[in-house]
Amino acid sequence: MARARSSSSSPAAPAGRAPRRASPARGAVPDLDRVIHERTRLAIVAALAAQSPLSFRDLKTLLGATDGNLSVHARRLEEAGYVAAAKSFEGRIPRTQYRLTADGRRAFERYLDHLEALVKHARG
Amino acid sequence: MDPTRFRSQPDQPPDVGGRAIDNLRFIRETMEKAIAFTAVPGWGGVGMGVTAVAAALLSTLARTPEEWLGVWLVEAFVAFSIGAWAMARKARRAGATLFSGPARRFLLMLSPPLFAGAVVTLALARAGQTALLPGMWLLLYGTAVATGGAFAVRIVPAMGIVFMLLGCLTLVCPPSWGTAFLACGFGGLQIGVGVVIARRHGG
C-alpha cells in the first residue's frame, strides 16, 4: 500500500512545472500523471477524448466549471502539450476550440492503464 | 468528488483500489456526457432538410390529399433512415454504438413524441383531417427534439422549441400554408441548424 500511497500523494502539480510522467521502474503500480489526475483537468481530457473538438463554452456547460477555473486548467493542459487550442472570432466574439493532441491521447490512455493497474494491485 | 481523493489519510490505510474505480467511473460518465452533448448529427440534419425541401416541392404536385400524405410518409421514412445512419456514424466515431449509452438515451427520449405523432397521423388521415397534419407534425417533432436533446448542445433543444412554435403557428394559419411551413421547418430550419452543429460540434 505504501507504493500506492506514494503514487497518489498529490492530485496536481503546480502550474508551469513539467508533467510528472510514469516511472514503472519503481514498482508494479506506476505513478499517476499529475497533470491529468487533477479532477477538472481529468474531466477536460475525458470529454475531449470522447468528443474533439469542443469549444470553451461547450466545455464550460458540460463540466459545470467557471470561466476562470476552466481557463486555468485548460492552460495547464496546453502547457503540458496535451490539449491544443485554436482561437478565432465569430464576428466580434472570440471563440476557442480545444482538441486533444496525440500526446494528450497517449497520456490519457496511460492514465487509464495506471488506474486499472491500481485496481488490480489493490485486489491482489 | 474531492480532487484530493488519492491523498493518504494518516490513520487509515487508503482505499486506493476503490478510489481508482471511482475515478474510472467519473471518466466514463464524463465521456458519456460529452458524447450525448454532441450526439446529434449535423450533416445528417442537413441531409434530412434537403430531402424535406424535395418532398415539399413534390407534394405541391399532388392531386389528392392521399397523394400529398404519401409523399410526406415516404419523406418521414427517408429522413428517419438518414438521421439514424448519421447518428450511428457519429456515435461510432466517438467509440460508441447507436444502441448503447448516450445515443440510446437520446433515441428513447425522442421516441414517445414520434410514436404519438404516428398514431395521431393515422387518426387524422382516417378522419380526412389532413389539413391539421403539418402543424401537428411540426409540434410533435419539436417536442421530440426538445426532450431528446435536453442534454445536448443548446442549439438542439432550442431548435426543438422553434419547431414547436412553428407548429403552433401552422395550426392557426390557413391550411393552404401547411406545406410551406413544413418546408421552412423540416427543410430550412433543419439545414441551418445542421450546418451549425456540423461545423461546431464534430460533424
mmCIF file of C-alpha atoms in Angstrom:
data_model
loop_
_atom_site.group_PDB
_atom_site.id
_atom_site.type_symbol
_atom_site.label_atom_id
_atom_site.label_comp_id
_atom_site.label_asym_id
_atom_site.label_seq_id
_atom_site.Cartn_x
_atom_site.Cartn_y
_atom_site.Cartn_z
ATOM 1 C CA MET A 1 0.000 0.000 0.000
ATOM 2 C CA ALA A 2 2.941 2.288 0.626
ATOM 3 C CA ARG A 3 3.714 2.156 -3.039
ATOM 4 C CA ALA A 4 0.162 3.029 -3.974
ATOM 5 C CA ARG A 5 0.190 5.884 -1.481
ATOM 6 C CA SER A 6 3.356 7.327 -2.930
ATOM 7 C CA SER A 7 1.890 7.092 -6.405
ATOM 8 C CA SER A 8 -1.063 9.229 -5.474
ATOM 9 C CA SER A 9 0.005 11.665 -2.873
ATOM 10 C CA SER A 10 -0.746 14.936 -4.637
ATOM 11 C CA PRO A 11 -3.514 15.434 -7.140
ATOM 12 C CA ALA A 12 -1.970 18.240 -9.116
ATOM 13 C CA ALA A 13 1.418 19.651 -9.927
ATOM 14 C CA PRO A 14 1.907 23.407 -9.638
ATOM 15 C CA ALA A 15 1.275 25.346 -12.832
ATOM 16 C CA GLY A 16 4.292 25.724 -15.056
ATOM 17 C CA ARG A 17 6.075 22.618 -13.882
ATOM 18 C CA ALA A 18 6.677 19.913 -16.446
ATOM 19 C CA PRO A 19 4.256 16.994 -16.165
ATOM 20 C CA ARG A 20 5.446 14.178 -13.999
ATOM 21 C CA ARG A 21 5.456 11.035 -16.068
ATOM 22 C CA ALA A 22 5.096 7.441 -15.083
ATOM 23 C CA SER A 23 8.051 5.645 -13.598
ATOM 24 C CA PRO A 24 7.204 1.967 -13.903
ATOM 25 C CA ALA A 25 10.651 1.000 -12.651
ATOM 26 C CA ARG A 26 9.595 1.910 -9.134
ATOM 27 C CA GLY A 27 7.152 -0.969 -8.913
ATOM 28 C CA ALA A 28 4.138 -2.698 -10.333
ATOM 29 C CA VAL A 29 1.918 0.328 -9.861
ATOM 30 C CA PRO A 30 3.448 3.345 -11.599
ATOM 31 C CA ASP A 31 2.957 6.996 -10.696
ATOM 32 C CA LEU A 32 -0.158 8.690 -11.944
ATOM 33 C CA ASP A 33 0.256 11.586 -14.347
ATOM 34 C CA ARG A 34 -0.269 14.572 -12.057
ATOM 35 C CA VAL A 35 -1.314 16.852 -14.905
ATOM 36 C CA ILE A 36 -4.282 14.660 -15.790
ATOM 37 C CA HIS A 37 -5.003 13.461 -12.276
ATOM 38 C CA GLU A 38 -6.491 16.775 -11.091
ATOM 39 C CA ARG A 39 -10.262 16.456 -11.298
ATOM 40 C CA THR A 40 -11.128 19.346 -13.628
ATOM 41 C CA ARG A 41 -8.250 18.533 -15.968
ATOM 42 C CA LEU A 42 -9.255 14.872 -15.946
ATOM 43 C CA ALA A 43 -12.787 15.904 -16.941
ATOM 44 C CA ILE A 44 -11.468 18.123 -19.755
ATOM 45 C CA VAL A 45 -9.260 15.358 -21.126
ATOM 46 C CA ALA A 46 -12.006 12.710 -20.809
ATOM 47 C CA ALA A 47 -14.529 14.955 -22.579
ATOM 48 C CA LEU A 48 -12.074 15.730 -25.385
ATOM 49 C CA ALA A 49 -11.140 12.057 -25.685
ATOM 50 C CA ALA A 50 -14.809 11.315 -26.357
ATOM 51 C CA GLN A 51 -15.538 14.352 -28.496
ATOM 52 C CA SER A 52 -12.978 16.583 -30.129
ATOM 53 C CA PRO A 53 -13.066 19.493 -30.732
ATOM 54 C CA LEU A 54 -15.157 21.189 -28.057
ATOM 55 C CA SER A 55 -15.466 24.914 -27.634
ATOM 56 C CA PHE A 56 -14.675 26.704 -24.383
ATOM 57 C CA ARG A 57 -18.395 27.354 -23.916
ATOM 58 C CA ASP A 58 -19.305 23.708 -24.546
ATOM 59 C CA LEU A 59 -16.709 22.511 -22.054
ATOM 60 C CA LYS A 60 -17.928 25.036 -19.504
ATOM 61 C CA THR A 61 -21.516 23.808 -19.879
ATOM 62 C CA LEU A 62 -20.515 20.163 -19.954
ATOM 63 C CA LEU A 63 -18.314 20.288 -16.868
ATOM 64 C CA GLY A 64 -20.230 22.920 -14.908
ATOM 65 C CA ALA A 65 -16.991 24.869 -14.453
ATOM 66 C CA THR A 66 -16.499 28.602 -14.069
ATOM 67 C CA ASP A 67 -14.690 30.640 -16.734
ATOM 68 C CA GLY A 68 -11.661 31.193 -14.513
ATOM 69 C CA ASN A 69 -11.366 27.613 -13.358
ATOM 70 C CA LEU A 70 -11.694 26.207 -16.857
ATOM 71 C CA SER A 71 -9.182 28.721 -18.270
ATOM 72 C CA VAL A 72 -6.548 27.880 -15.676
ATOM 73 C CA HIS A 73 -6.839 24.126 -16.115
ATOM 74 C CA ALA A 74 -7.082 24.259 -19.913
ATOM 75 C CA ARG A 75 -3.923 26.394 -19.979
ATOM 76 C CA ARG A 76 -2.156 23.853 -17.769
ATOM 77 C CA LEU A 77 -3.069 21.093 -20.219
ATOM 78 C CA GLU A 78 -1.905 23.260 -23.127
ATOM 79 C CA GLU A 79 1.436 23.827 -21.397
ATOM 80 C CA ALA A 80 1.821 20.078 -20.982
ATOM 81 C CA GLY A 81 1.110 19.620 -24.703
ATOM 82 C CA TYR A 82 -1.984 17.507 -24.034
ATOM 83 C CA VAL A 83 -4.525 19.932 -25.435
ATOM 84 C CA ALA A 84 -4.361 22.332 -28.384
ATOM 85 C CA ALA A 85 -6.444 25.496 -28.505
ATOM 86 C CA ALA A 86 -7.491 27.226 -31.710
ATOM 87 C CA LYS A 87 -8.659 30.791 -31.261
ATOM 88 C CA SER A 88 -10.867 32.545 -33.786
ATOM 89 C CA PHE A 89 -13.534 35.225 -33.989
ATOM 90 C CA GLU A 90 -17.196 34.900 -34.857
ATOM 91 C CA GLY A 91 -17.981 38.470 -35.688
ATOM 92 C CA ARG A 92 -16.599 40.248 -32.649
ATOM 93 C CA ILE A 93 -16.968 37.323 -30.304
ATOM 94 C CA PRO A 94 -13.773 35.384 -29.554
ATOM 95 C CA ARG A 95 -14.102 31.645 -29.834
ATOM 96 C CA THR A 96 -11.722 28.997 -28.547
ATOM 97 C CA GLN A 97 -11.876 25.404 -29.707
ATOM 98 C CA TYR A 98 -9.996 22.728 -27.799
ATOM 99 C CA ARG A 99 -8.875 19.373 -29.073
ATOM 100 C CA LEU A 100 -6.840 16.571 -27.592
ATOM 101 C CA THR A 101 -3.347 16.216 -29.076
ATOM 102 C CA ALA A 102 -1.722 12.879 -29.891
ATOM 103 C CA ASP A 103 0.414 13.321 -26.754
ATOM 104 C CA GLY A 104 -2.726 14.036 -24.743
ATOM 105 C CA ARG A 105 -4.465 10.917 -26.023
ATOM 106 C CA ARG A 106 -1.432 8.789 -25.204
ATOM 107 C CA ALA A 107 -1.189 10.330 -21.745
ATOM 108 C CA PHE A 108 -4.885 9.687 -21.159
ATOM 109 C CA GLU A 109 -4.560 6.054 -22.237
ATOM 110 C CA ARG A 110 -1.535 5.702 -19.977
ATOM 111 C CA TYR A 111 -3.502 7.220 -17.118
ATOM 112 C CA LEU A 112 -6.335 4.724 -17.671
ATOM 113 C CA ASP A 113 -3.803 1.883 -17.679
ATOM 114 C CA HIS A 114 -2.420 3.184 -14.404
ATOM 115 C CA LEU A 115 -5.847 3.287 -12.804
ATOM 116 C CA GLU A 116 -6.509 -0.274 -13.938
ATOM 117 C CA ALA A 117 -3.146 -1.292 -12.524
ATOM 118 C CA LEU A 118 -4.092 0.304 -9.202
ATOM 119 C CA VAL A 119 -7.369 -1.630 -9.151
ATOM 120 C CA LYS A 120 -5.591 -4.910 -9.919
ATOM 121 C CA HIS A 121 -2.906 -4.159 -7.362
ATOM 122 C CA ALA A 122 -5.467 -3.398 -4.656
ATOM 123 C CA ARG A 123 -7.370 -6.597 -5.436
ATOM 124 C CA GLY A 124 -4.143 -8.581 -5.185
ATOM 125 C CA MET B 1 -15.783 14.219 -5.965
ATOM 126 C CA ASP B 2 -12.919 15.562 -3.962
ATOM 127 C CA PRO B 3 -9.832 16.046 -6.126
ATOM 128 C CA THR B 4 -7.651 15.171 -3.170
ATOM 129 C CA ARG B 5 -9.208 11.729 -3.013
ATOM 130 C CA PHE B 6 -5.886 9.966 -3.614
ATOM 131 C CA ARG B 7 -4.194 11.719 -0.741
ATOM 132 C CA SER B 8 -3.495 9.279 2.044
ATOM 133 C CA GLN B 9 -5.168 9.600 5.422
ATOM 134 C CA PRO B 10 -2.851 9.409 8.426
ATOM 135 C CA ASP B 11 -4.843 6.894 10.485
ATOM 136 C CA GLN B 12 -6.423 4.747 7.824
ATOM 137 C CA PRO B 13 -4.970 2.707 5.017
ATOM 138 C CA PRO B 14 -6.019 4.344 1.743
ATOM 139 C CA ASP B 15 -8.598 2.515 -0.318
ATOM 140 C CA VAL B 16 -6.591 3.064 -3.482
ATOM 141 C CA GLY B 17 -8.458 0.444 -5.495
ATOM 142 C CA GLY B 18 -11.844 1.939 -4.586
ATOM 143 C CA ARG B 19 -10.645 5.419 -5.453
ATOM 144 C CA ALA B 20 -9.256 4.236 -8.765
ATOM 145 C CA ILE B 21 -12.623 2.620 -9.544
ATOM 146 C CA ASP B 22 -14.359 5.893 -8.642
ATOM 147 C CA ASN B 23 -12.049 7.760 -10.989
ATOM 148 C CA LEU B 24 -12.670 5.289 -13.796
ATOM 149 C CA ARG B 25 -16.411 5.722 -13.241
ATOM 150 C CA PHE B 26 -16.009 9.514 -13.306
ATOM 151 C CA ILE B 27 -14.116 9.270 -16.603
ATOM 152 C CA ARG B 28 -16.777 7.051 -18.142
ATOM 153 C CA GLU B 29 -19.597 9.363 -17.049
ATOM 154 C CA THR B 30 -17.779 12.428 -18.374
ATOM 155 C CA MET B 31 -17.136 10.734 -21.718
ATOM 156 C CA GLU B 32 -20.788 9.658 -21.970
ATOM 157 C CA LYS B 33 -21.920 13.201 -21.215
ATOM 158 C CA ALA B 34 -19.576 14.551 -23.890
ATOM 159 C CA ILE B 35 -20.885 12.079 -26.459
ATOM 160 C CA ALA B 36 -24.515 12.864 -25.547
ATOM 161 C CA PHE B 37 -23.702 16.554 -25.731
ATOM 162 C CA THR B 38 -22.793 16.304 -29.402
ATOM 163 C CA ALA B 39 -24.611 13.108 -30.407
ATOM 164 C CA VAL B 40 -26.980 14.906 -32.781
ATOM 165 C CA PRO B 41 -25.536 14.603 -36.278
ATOM 166 C CA GLY B 42 -25.238 17.940 -38.071
ATOM 167 C CA TRP B 43 -24.686 16.609 -41.576
ATOM 168 C CA GLY B 44 -27.498 14.124 -41.001
ATOM 169 C CA GLY B 45 -29.765 17.088 -40.220
ATOM 170 C CA VAL B 46 -28.663 18.774 -43.430
ATOM 171 C CA GLY B 47 -29.475 15.605 -45.375
ATOM 172 C CA MET B 48 -32.896 15.363 -43.726
ATOM 173 C CA GLY B 49 -33.518 19.018 -44.532
ATOM 174 C CA VAL B 50 -32.633 18.599 -48.194
ATOM 175 C CA THR B 51 -34.999 15.647 -48.609
ATOM 176 C CA ALA B 52 -37.725 17.641 -46.810
ATOM 177 C CA VAL B 53 -37.363 20.513 -49.291
ATOM 178 C CA ALA B 54 -37.590 17.989 -52.131
ATOM 179 C CA ALA B 55 -40.680 16.432 -50.534
ATOM 180 C CA ALA B 56 -42.281 19.859 -50.127
ATOM 181 C CA LEU B 57 -41.756 20.618 -53.826
ATOM 182 C CA LEU B 58 -43.013 17.190 -54.838
ATOM 183 C CA SER B 59 -46.063 17.392 -52.583
ATOM 184 C CA THR B 60 -47.234 20.587 -54.297
ATOM 185 C CA LEU B 61 -47.778 18.430 -57.409
ATOM 186 C CA ALA B 62 -50.073 16.044 -55.520
ATOM 187 C CA ARG B 63 -53.639 15.997 -56.851
ATOM 188 C CA THR B 64 -55.294 14.456 -53.788
ATOM 189 C CA PRO B 65 -54.703 14.665 -50.018
ATOM 190 C CA GLU B 66 -53.798 10.967 -50.127
ATOM 191 C CA GLU B 67 -51.015 11.612 -52.635
ATOM 192 C CA TRP B 68 -49.784 14.547 -50.548
ATOM 193 C CA LEU B 69 -49.762 12.340 -47.446
ATOM 194 C CA GLY B 70 -47.988 9.575 -49.345
ATOM 195 C CA VAL B 71 -45.165 11.917 -50.313
ATOM 196 C CA TRP B 72 -44.655 13.010 -46.715
ATOM 197 C CA LEU B 73 -44.826 9.478 -45.320
ATOM 198 C CA VAL B 74 -42.076 8.415 -47.719
ATOM 199 C CA GLU B 75 -40.117 11.522 -46.664
ATOM 200 C CA ALA B 76 -40.574 10.612 -42.988
ATOM 201 C CA PHE B 77 -39.127 7.151 -43.650
ATOM 202 C CA VAL B 78 -36.215 8.538 -45.695
ATOM 203 C CA ALA B 79 -35.454 11.259 -43.131
ATOM 204 C CA PHE B 80 -35.588 8.783 -40.233
ATOM 205 C CA SER B 81 -33.194 6.471 -42.080
ATOM 206 C CA ILE B 82 -30.770 9.322 -42.801
ATOM 207 C CA GLY B 83 -30.942 10.540 -39.178
ATOM 208 C CA ALA B 84 -30.402 7.058 -37.720
ATOM 209 C CA TRP B 85 -27.498 6.337 -40.091
ATOM 210 C CA ALA B 86 -25.845 9.687 -39.383
ATOM 211 C CA MET B 87 -26.261 9.297 -35.629
ATOM 212 C CA ALA B 88 -24.860 5.757 -35.705
ATOM 213 C CA ARG B 89 -21.895 7.024 -37.754
ATOM 214 C CA LYS B 90 -21.212 9.862 -35.336
ATOM 215 C CA ALA B 91 -21.577 7.552 -32.329
ATOM 216 C CA ARG B 92 -19.199 5.049 -33.934
ATOM 217 C CA ARG B 93 -16.620 7.782 -34.467
ATOM 218 C CA ALA B 94 -16.877 8.576 -30.770
ATOM 219 C CA GLY B 95 -16.338 4.919 -29.903
ATOM 220 C CA ALA B 96 -19.982 4.171 -29.046
ATOM 221 C CA THR B 97 -22.882 2.493 -30.840
ATOM 222 C CA LEU B 98 -26.408 3.646 -31.646
ATOM 223 C CA PHE B 99 -27.919 1.324 -29.059
ATOM 224 C CA SER B 100 -25.542 1.943 -26.189
ATOM 225 C CA GLY B 101 -25.165 4.771 -23.721
ATOM 226 C CA PRO B 102 -25.948 8.347 -24.770
ATOM 227 C CA ALA B 103 -27.231 7.657 -28.302
ATOM 228 C CA ARG B 104 -29.636 5.054 -26.913
ATOM 229 C CA ARG B 105 -30.859 7.509 -24.278
ATOM 230 C CA PHE B 106 -31.395 10.154 -26.958
ATOM 231 C CA LEU B 107 -33.421 7.733 -29.093
ATOM 232 C CA LEU B 108 -35.504 6.623 -26.100
ATOM 233 C CA MET B 109 -36.370 10.228 -25.258
ATOM 234 C CA LEU B 110 -37.079 11.008 -28.900
ATOM 235 C CA SER B 111 -39.367 8.036 -29.495
ATOM 236 C CA PRO B 112 -42.560 8.722 -27.440
ATOM 237 C CA PRO B 113 -43.490 12.006 -29.190
ATOM 238 C CA LEU B 114 -42.680 10.452 -32.574
ATOM 239 C CA PHE B 115 -44.851 7.440 -31.751
ATOM 240 C CA ALA B 116 -47.660 9.803 -30.673
ATOM 241 C CA GLY B 117 -47.220 11.657 -33.973
ATOM 242 C CA ALA B 118 -47.574 8.434 -35.953
ATOM 243 C CA VAL B 119 -50.773 7.478 -34.093
ATOM 244 C CA VAL B 120 -52.353 10.936 -34.466
ATOM 245 C CA THR B 121 -51.374 10.960 -38.170
ATOM 246 C CA LEU B 122 -53.247 7.711 -38.656
ATOM 247 C CA ALA B 123 -56.285 9.011 -36.763
ATOM 248 C CA LEU B 124 -56.422 12.357 -38.606
ATOM 249 C CA ALA B 125 -55.851 10.718 -42.004
ATOM 250 C CA ARG B 126 -58.720 8.301 -41.375
ATOM 251 C CA ALA B 127 -60.927 11.229 -40.351
ATOM 252 C CA GLY B 128 -59.960 13.130 -43.501
ATOM 253 C CA GLN B 129 -58.353 15.935 -41.473
ATOM 254 C CA THR B 130 -55.050 16.049 -43.359
ATOM 255 C CA ALA B 131 -55.008 19.850 -43.182
ATOM 256 C CA LEU B 132 -54.125 19.544 -39.481
ATOM 257 C CA LEU B 133 -51.145 17.265 -40.129
ATOM 258 C CA PRO B 134 -48.398 19.860 -40.874
ATOM 259 C CA GLY B 135 -48.967 21.749 -37.624
ATOM 260 C CA MET B 136 -49.209 18.550 -35.592
ATOM 261 C CA TRP B 137 -46.055 17.104 -37.177
ATOM 262 C CA LEU B 138 -44.033 20.246 -36.531
ATOM 263 C CA LEU B 139 -45.325 20.472 -32.965
ATOM 264 C CA LEU B 140 -44.624 16.843 -32.052
ATOM 265 C CA TYR B 141 -41.286 16.702 -33.876
ATOM 266 C CA GLY B 142 -40.311 19.829 -31.960
ATOM 267 C CA THR B 143 -41.362 18.143 -28.712
ATOM 268 C CA ALA B 144 -39.265 15.093 -29.607
ATOM 269 C CA VAL B 145 -36.186 17.181 -30.411
ATOM 270 C CA ALA B 146 -36.581 19.390 -27.325
ATOM 271 C CA THR B 147 -36.855 16.403 -24.975
ATOM 272 C CA GLY B 148 -34.378 14.155 -26.798
ATOM 273 C CA GLY B 149 -31.872 16.984 -26.983
ATOM 274 C CA ALA B 150 -32.274 18.108 -23.387
ATOM 275 C CA PHE B 151 -28.673 17.089 -22.606
ATOM 276 C CA ALA B 152 -27.275 18.044 -25.983
ATOM 277 C CA VAL B 153 -25.644 21.289 -27.081
ATOM 278 C CA ARG B 154 -28.021 24.184 -26.514
ATOM 279 C CA ILE B 155 -28.849 24.672 -30.160
ATOM 280 C CA VAL B 156 -30.624 21.267 -30.278
ATOM 281 C CA PRO B 157 -33.358 21.893 -27.651
ATOM 282 C CA ALA B 158 -33.597 25.475 -28.991
ATOM 283 C CA MET B 159 -34.328 24.046 -32.433
ATOM 284 C CA GLY B 160 -36.990 21.833 -30.859
ATOM 285 C CA ILE B 161 -38.690 24.853 -29.323
ATOM 286 C CA VAL B 162 -38.628 26.733 -32.647
ATOM 287 C CA PHE B 163 -40.231 23.676 -34.277
ATOM 288 C CA MET B 164 -42.944 23.726 -31.603
ATOM 289 C CA LEU B 165 -43.620 27.439 -32.171
ATOM 290 C CA LEU B 166 -43.727 26.837 -35.905
ATOM 291 C CA GLY B 167 -46.228 24.035 -35.303
ATOM 292 C CA CYS B 168 -48.457 26.312 -33.220
ATOM 293 C CA LEU B 169 -48.266 28.981 -35.920
ATOM 294 C CA THR B 170 -49.133 26.449 -38.624
ATOM 295 C CA LEU B 171 -52.212 25.313 -36.716
ATOM 296 C CA VAL B 172 -53.630 28.868 -36.576
ATOM 297 C CA CYS B 173 -52.717 29.853 -40.152
ATOM 298 C CA PRO B 174 -54.689 28.934 -43.300
ATOM 299 C CA PRO B 175 -54.364 25.200 -44.123
ATOM 300 C CA SER B 176 -53.001 26.027 -47.576
ATOM 301 C CA TRP B 177 -49.811 27.315 -45.930
ATOM 302 C CA GLY B 178 -49.089 23.920 -44.377
ATOM 303 C CA THR B 179 -46.627 22.676 -46.986
ATOM 304 C CA ALA B 180 -44.719 25.959 -46.890
ATOM 305 C CA PHE B 181 -44.379 25.674 -43.107
ATOM 306 C CA LEU B 182 -43.166 22.078 -43.484
ATOM 307 C CA ALA B 183 -40.535 23.249 -45.972
ATOM 308 C CA CYS B 184 -39.456 26.021 -43.569
ATOM 309 C CA GLY B 185 -39.246 23.711 -40.548
ATOM 310 C CA PHE B 186 -38.131 20.307 -41.771
ATOM 311 C CA GLY B 187 -36.198 21.905 -44.618
ATOM 312 C CA GLY B 188 -34.770 25.344 -43.863
ATOM 313 C CA LEU B 189 -34.523 25.180 -40.080
ATOM 314 C CA GLN B 190 -33.040 21.701 -40.085
ATOM 315 C CA ILE B 191 -30.470 22.566 -42.756
ATOM 316 C CA GLY B 192 -29.421 25.767 -40.946
ATOM 317 C CA VAL B 193 -29.071 24.127 -37.537
ATOM 318 C CA GLY B 194 -27.438 21.071 -39.121
ATOM 319 C CA VAL B 195 -24.699 23.210 -40.672
ATOM 320 C CA VAL B 196 -24.038 24.937 -37.344
ATOM 321 C CA ILE B 197 -23.840 21.601 -35.467
ATOM 322 C CA ALA B 198 -21.637 20.051 -38.147
ATOM 323 C CA ARG B 199 -19.192 22.952 -38.111
ATOM 324 C CA ARG B 200 -19.053 23.452 -34.367
ATOM 325 C CA HIS B 201 -19.661 20.027 -32.914
ATOM 326 C CA GLY B 202 -17.763 17.476 -34.903
ATOM 327 C CA GLY B 203 -19.917 16.603 -37.909
#
